[in-house]
PDB file of C-alpha atoms in Angstrom:
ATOM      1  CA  UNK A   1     -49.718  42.838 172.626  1.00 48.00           C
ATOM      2  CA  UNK A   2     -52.620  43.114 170.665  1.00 47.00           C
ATOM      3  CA  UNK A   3     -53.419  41.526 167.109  1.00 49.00           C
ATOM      4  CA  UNK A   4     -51.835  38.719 164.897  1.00 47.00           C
ATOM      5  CA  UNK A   5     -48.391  37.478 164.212  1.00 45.00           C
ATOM      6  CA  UNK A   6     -47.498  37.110 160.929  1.00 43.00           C
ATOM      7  CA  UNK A   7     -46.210  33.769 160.122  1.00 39.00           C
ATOM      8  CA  UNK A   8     -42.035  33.917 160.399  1.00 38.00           C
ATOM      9  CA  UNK A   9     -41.749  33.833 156.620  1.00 36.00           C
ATOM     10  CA  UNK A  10     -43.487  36.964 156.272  1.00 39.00           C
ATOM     11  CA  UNK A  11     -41.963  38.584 159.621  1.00 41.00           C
ATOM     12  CA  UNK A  12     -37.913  37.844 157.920  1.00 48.00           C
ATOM     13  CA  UNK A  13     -39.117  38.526 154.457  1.00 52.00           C
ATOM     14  CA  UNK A  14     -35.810  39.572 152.250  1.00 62.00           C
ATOM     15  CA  UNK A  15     -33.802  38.472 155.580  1.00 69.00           C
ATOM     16  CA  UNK A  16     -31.054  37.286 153.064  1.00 73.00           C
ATOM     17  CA  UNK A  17     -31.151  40.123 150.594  1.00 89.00           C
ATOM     18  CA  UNK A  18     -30.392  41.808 154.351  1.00 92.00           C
ATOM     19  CA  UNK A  19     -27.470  39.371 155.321  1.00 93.00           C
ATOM     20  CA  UNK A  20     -26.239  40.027 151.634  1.00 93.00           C
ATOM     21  CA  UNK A  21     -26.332  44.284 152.241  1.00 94.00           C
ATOM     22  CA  UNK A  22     -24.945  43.613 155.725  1.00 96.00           C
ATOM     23  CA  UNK A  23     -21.793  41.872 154.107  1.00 95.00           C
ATOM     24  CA  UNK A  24     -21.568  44.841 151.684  1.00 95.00           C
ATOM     25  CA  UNK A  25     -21.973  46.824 154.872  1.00 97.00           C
ATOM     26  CA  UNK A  26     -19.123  45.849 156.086  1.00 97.00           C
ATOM     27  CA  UNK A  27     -17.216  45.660 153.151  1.00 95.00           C
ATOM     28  CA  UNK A  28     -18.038  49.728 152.094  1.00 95.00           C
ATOM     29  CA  UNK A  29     -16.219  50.087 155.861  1.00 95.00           C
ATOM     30  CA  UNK A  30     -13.633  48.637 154.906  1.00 95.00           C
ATOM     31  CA  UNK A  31     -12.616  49.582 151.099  1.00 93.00           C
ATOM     32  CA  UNK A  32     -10.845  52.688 150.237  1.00 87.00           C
ATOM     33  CA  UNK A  33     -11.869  54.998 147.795  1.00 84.00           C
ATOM     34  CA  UNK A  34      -9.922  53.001 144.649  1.00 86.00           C
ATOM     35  CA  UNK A  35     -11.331  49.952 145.906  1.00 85.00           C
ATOM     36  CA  UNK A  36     -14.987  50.340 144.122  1.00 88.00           C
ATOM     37  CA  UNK A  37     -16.217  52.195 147.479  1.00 89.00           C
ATOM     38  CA  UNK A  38     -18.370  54.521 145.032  1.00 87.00           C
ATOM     39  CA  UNK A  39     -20.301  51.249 143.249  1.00 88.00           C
ATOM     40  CA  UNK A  40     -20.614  49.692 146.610  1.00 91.00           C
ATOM     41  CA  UNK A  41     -22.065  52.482 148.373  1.00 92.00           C
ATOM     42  CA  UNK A  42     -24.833  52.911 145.409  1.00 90.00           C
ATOM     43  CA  UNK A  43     -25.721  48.961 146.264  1.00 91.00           C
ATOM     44  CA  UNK A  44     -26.140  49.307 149.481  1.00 95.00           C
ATOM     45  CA  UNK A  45     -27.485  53.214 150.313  1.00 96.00           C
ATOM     46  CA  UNK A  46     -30.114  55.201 149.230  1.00 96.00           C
ATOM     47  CA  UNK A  47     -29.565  58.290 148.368  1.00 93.00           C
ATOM     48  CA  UNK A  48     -30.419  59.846 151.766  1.00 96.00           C
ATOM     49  CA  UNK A  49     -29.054  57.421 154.235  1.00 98.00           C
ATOM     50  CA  UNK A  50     -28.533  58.789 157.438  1.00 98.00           C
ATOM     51  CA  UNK A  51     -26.102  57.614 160.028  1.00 98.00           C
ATOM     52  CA  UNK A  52     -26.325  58.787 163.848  1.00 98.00           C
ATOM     53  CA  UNK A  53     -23.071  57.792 166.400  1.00 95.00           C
ATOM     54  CA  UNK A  54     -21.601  59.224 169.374  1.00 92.00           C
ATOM     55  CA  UNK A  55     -19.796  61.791 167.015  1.00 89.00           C
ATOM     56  CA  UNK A  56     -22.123  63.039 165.046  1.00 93.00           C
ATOM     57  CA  UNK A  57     -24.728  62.980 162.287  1.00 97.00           C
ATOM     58  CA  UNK A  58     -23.992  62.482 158.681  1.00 97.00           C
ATOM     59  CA  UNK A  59     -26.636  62.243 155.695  1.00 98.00           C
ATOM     60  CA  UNK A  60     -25.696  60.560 152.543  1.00 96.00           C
ATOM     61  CA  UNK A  61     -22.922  57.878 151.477  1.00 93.00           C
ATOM     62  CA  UNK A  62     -19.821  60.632 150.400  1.00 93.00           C
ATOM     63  CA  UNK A  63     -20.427  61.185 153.945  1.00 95.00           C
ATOM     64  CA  UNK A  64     -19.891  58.206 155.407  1.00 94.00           C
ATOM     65  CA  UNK A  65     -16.697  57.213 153.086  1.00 92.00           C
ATOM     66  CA  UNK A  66     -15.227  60.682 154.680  1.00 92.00           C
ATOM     67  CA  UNK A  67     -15.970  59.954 157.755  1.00 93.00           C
ATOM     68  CA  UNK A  68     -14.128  56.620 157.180  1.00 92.00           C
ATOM     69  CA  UNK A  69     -11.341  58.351 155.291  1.00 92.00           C
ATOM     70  CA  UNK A  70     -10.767  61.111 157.786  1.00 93.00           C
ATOM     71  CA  UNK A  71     -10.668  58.031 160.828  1.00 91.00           C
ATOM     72  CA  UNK A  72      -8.019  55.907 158.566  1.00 92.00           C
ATOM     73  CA  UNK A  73      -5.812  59.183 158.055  1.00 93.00           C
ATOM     74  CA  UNK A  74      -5.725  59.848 162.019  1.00 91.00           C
ATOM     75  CA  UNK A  75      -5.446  56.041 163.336  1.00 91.00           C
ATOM     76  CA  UNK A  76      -3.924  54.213 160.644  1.00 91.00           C
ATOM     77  CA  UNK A  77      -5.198  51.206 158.749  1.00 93.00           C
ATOM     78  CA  UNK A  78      -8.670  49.812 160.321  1.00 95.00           C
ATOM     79  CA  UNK A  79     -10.981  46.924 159.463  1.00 96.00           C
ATOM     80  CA  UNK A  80     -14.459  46.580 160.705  1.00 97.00           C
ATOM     81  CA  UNK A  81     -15.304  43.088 161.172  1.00 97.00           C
ATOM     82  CA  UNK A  82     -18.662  41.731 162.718  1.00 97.00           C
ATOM     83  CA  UNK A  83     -18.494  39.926 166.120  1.00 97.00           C
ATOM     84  CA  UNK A  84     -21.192  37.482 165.312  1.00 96.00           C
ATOM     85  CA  UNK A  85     -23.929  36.949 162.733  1.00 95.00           C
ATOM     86  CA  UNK A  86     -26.435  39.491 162.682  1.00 96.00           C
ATOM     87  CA  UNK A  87     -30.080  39.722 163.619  1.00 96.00           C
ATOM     88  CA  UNK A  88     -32.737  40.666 160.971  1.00 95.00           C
ATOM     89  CA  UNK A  89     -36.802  41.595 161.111  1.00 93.00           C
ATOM     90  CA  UNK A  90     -39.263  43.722 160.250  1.00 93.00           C
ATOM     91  CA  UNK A  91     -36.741  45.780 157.566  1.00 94.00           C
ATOM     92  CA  UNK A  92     -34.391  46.307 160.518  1.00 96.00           C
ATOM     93  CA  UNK A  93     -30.943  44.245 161.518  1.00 97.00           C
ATOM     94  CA  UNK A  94     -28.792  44.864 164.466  1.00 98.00           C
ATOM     95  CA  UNK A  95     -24.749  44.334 163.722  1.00 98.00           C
ATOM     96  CA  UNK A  96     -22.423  43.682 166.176  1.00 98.00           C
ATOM     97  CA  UNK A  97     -19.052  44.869 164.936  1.00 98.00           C
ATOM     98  CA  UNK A  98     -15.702  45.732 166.012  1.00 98.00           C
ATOM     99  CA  UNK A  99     -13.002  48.275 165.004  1.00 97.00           C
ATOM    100  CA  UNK A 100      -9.539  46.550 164.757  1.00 97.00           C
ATOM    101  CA  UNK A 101      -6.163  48.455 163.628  1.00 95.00           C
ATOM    102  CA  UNK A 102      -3.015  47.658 161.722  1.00 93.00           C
ATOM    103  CA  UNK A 103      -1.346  44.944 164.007  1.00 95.00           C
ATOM    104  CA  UNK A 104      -4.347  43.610 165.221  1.00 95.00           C
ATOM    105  CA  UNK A 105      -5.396  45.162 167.833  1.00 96.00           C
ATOM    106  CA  UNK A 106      -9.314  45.902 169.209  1.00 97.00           C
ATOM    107  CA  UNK A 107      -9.831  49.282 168.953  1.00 96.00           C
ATOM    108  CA  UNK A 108     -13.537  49.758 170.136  1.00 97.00           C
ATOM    109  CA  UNK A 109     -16.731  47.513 169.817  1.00 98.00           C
ATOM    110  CA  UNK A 110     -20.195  48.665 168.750  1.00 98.00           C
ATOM    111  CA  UNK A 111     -23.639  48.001 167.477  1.00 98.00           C
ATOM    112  CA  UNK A 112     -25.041  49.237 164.349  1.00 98.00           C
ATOM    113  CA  UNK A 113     -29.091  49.141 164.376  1.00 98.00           C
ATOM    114  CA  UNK A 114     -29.280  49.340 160.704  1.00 98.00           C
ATOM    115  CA  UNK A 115     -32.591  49.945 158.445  1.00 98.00           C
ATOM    116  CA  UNK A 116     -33.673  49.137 155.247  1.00 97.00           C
ATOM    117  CA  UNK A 117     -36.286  50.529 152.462  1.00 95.00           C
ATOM    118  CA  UNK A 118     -38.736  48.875 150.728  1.00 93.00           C
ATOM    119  CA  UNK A 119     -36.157  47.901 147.951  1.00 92.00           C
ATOM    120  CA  UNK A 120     -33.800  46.279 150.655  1.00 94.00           C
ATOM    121  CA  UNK A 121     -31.120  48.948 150.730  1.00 95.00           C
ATOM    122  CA  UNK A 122     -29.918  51.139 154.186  1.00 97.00           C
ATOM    123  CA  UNK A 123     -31.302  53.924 155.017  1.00 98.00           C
ATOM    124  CA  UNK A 124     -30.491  54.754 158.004  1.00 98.00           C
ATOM    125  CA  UNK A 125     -28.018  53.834 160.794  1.00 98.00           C
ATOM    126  CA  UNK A 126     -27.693  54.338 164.569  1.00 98.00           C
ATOM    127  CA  UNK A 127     -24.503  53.303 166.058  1.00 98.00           C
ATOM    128  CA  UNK A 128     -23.665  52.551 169.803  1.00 97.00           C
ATOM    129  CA  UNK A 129     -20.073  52.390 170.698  1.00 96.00           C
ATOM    130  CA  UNK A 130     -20.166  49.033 173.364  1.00 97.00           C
ATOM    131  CA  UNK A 131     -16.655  49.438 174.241  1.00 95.00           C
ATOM    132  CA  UNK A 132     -15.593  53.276 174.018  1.00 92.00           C
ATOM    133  CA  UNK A 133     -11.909  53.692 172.264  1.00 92.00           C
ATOM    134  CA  UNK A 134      -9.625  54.381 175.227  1.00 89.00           C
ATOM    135  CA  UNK A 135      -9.928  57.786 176.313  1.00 85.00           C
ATOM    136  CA  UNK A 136     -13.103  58.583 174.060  1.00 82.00           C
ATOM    137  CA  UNK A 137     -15.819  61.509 175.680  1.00 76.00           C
ATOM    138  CA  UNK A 138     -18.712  61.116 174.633  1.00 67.00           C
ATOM    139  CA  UNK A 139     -19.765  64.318 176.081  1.00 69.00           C
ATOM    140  CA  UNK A 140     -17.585  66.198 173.812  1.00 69.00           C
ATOM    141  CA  UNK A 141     -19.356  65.321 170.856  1.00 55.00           C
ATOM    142  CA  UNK A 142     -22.812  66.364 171.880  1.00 54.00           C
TER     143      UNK A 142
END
């Protein structure tokens, strides 16, 4: 590569404001809609956030709590929690996560590769399932 490095401070610039969105992150996954979902959602989102998985593509933060509704109404009570602490640079982080239900059990693993604006919220996602949900096609949702 060609160029200069920026010194690290400037190269993880607002890295906690990011480890501070990534734990509302994960807390907007894992709040209902009474559980101040809405306020969370305008914390961490802008307005256009776009999200990109295996199932789809969805624009916006309604969206995304739908998406999380419509999964908790077909499988039950789900947490997301992470699987280890997340990497952050350059406005981007990459979150290792992991879908558990009800009793306990590991439902599917992932990674989110997450991006933020220039005021530190998301604005756009790309998920990667790392362990598929048993009997999940990913072909069918292409």
């Amino acid at each position: 590569m060609s160029g200069t490095t920026a010194p690290a401070a400037e190269r993880n610039e607002g890295a906690a404001d990011a480890f501070e969105q990534l734990e509302r992150y994960t807390r907007f996954w894992n709040t209902g809609p009474e559980g101040g979902r809405h306020r969370l959602a305008s914390e961490i989102f802008t307005d256009t956030v776009e999200y990109r998985a295996a199932v789809g593509f969805l624009r916006g933060a309604a969206a995304l709590a739908d998406f999380r509704d419509q999964f908790v109404s077909h499988r039950g009570p789900a947490t997301v929690r992470r699987r280890e602490r997340p990497e952050v640079h350059h406005g981007r982080a990459r979150l290792r996560w992991e879908i558990l239900t009800g009793d306990g059990t590991s439902f599917a693993t992932g990674t989110d590769v997450i991006k933020f604006d220039e005021d530190g919220r998301i604005s756009a996602i790309t998920a990667f399932l790392d362990r598929a949900p048993e009997g999940f096609d990913p072909t069918a949702h292409q």
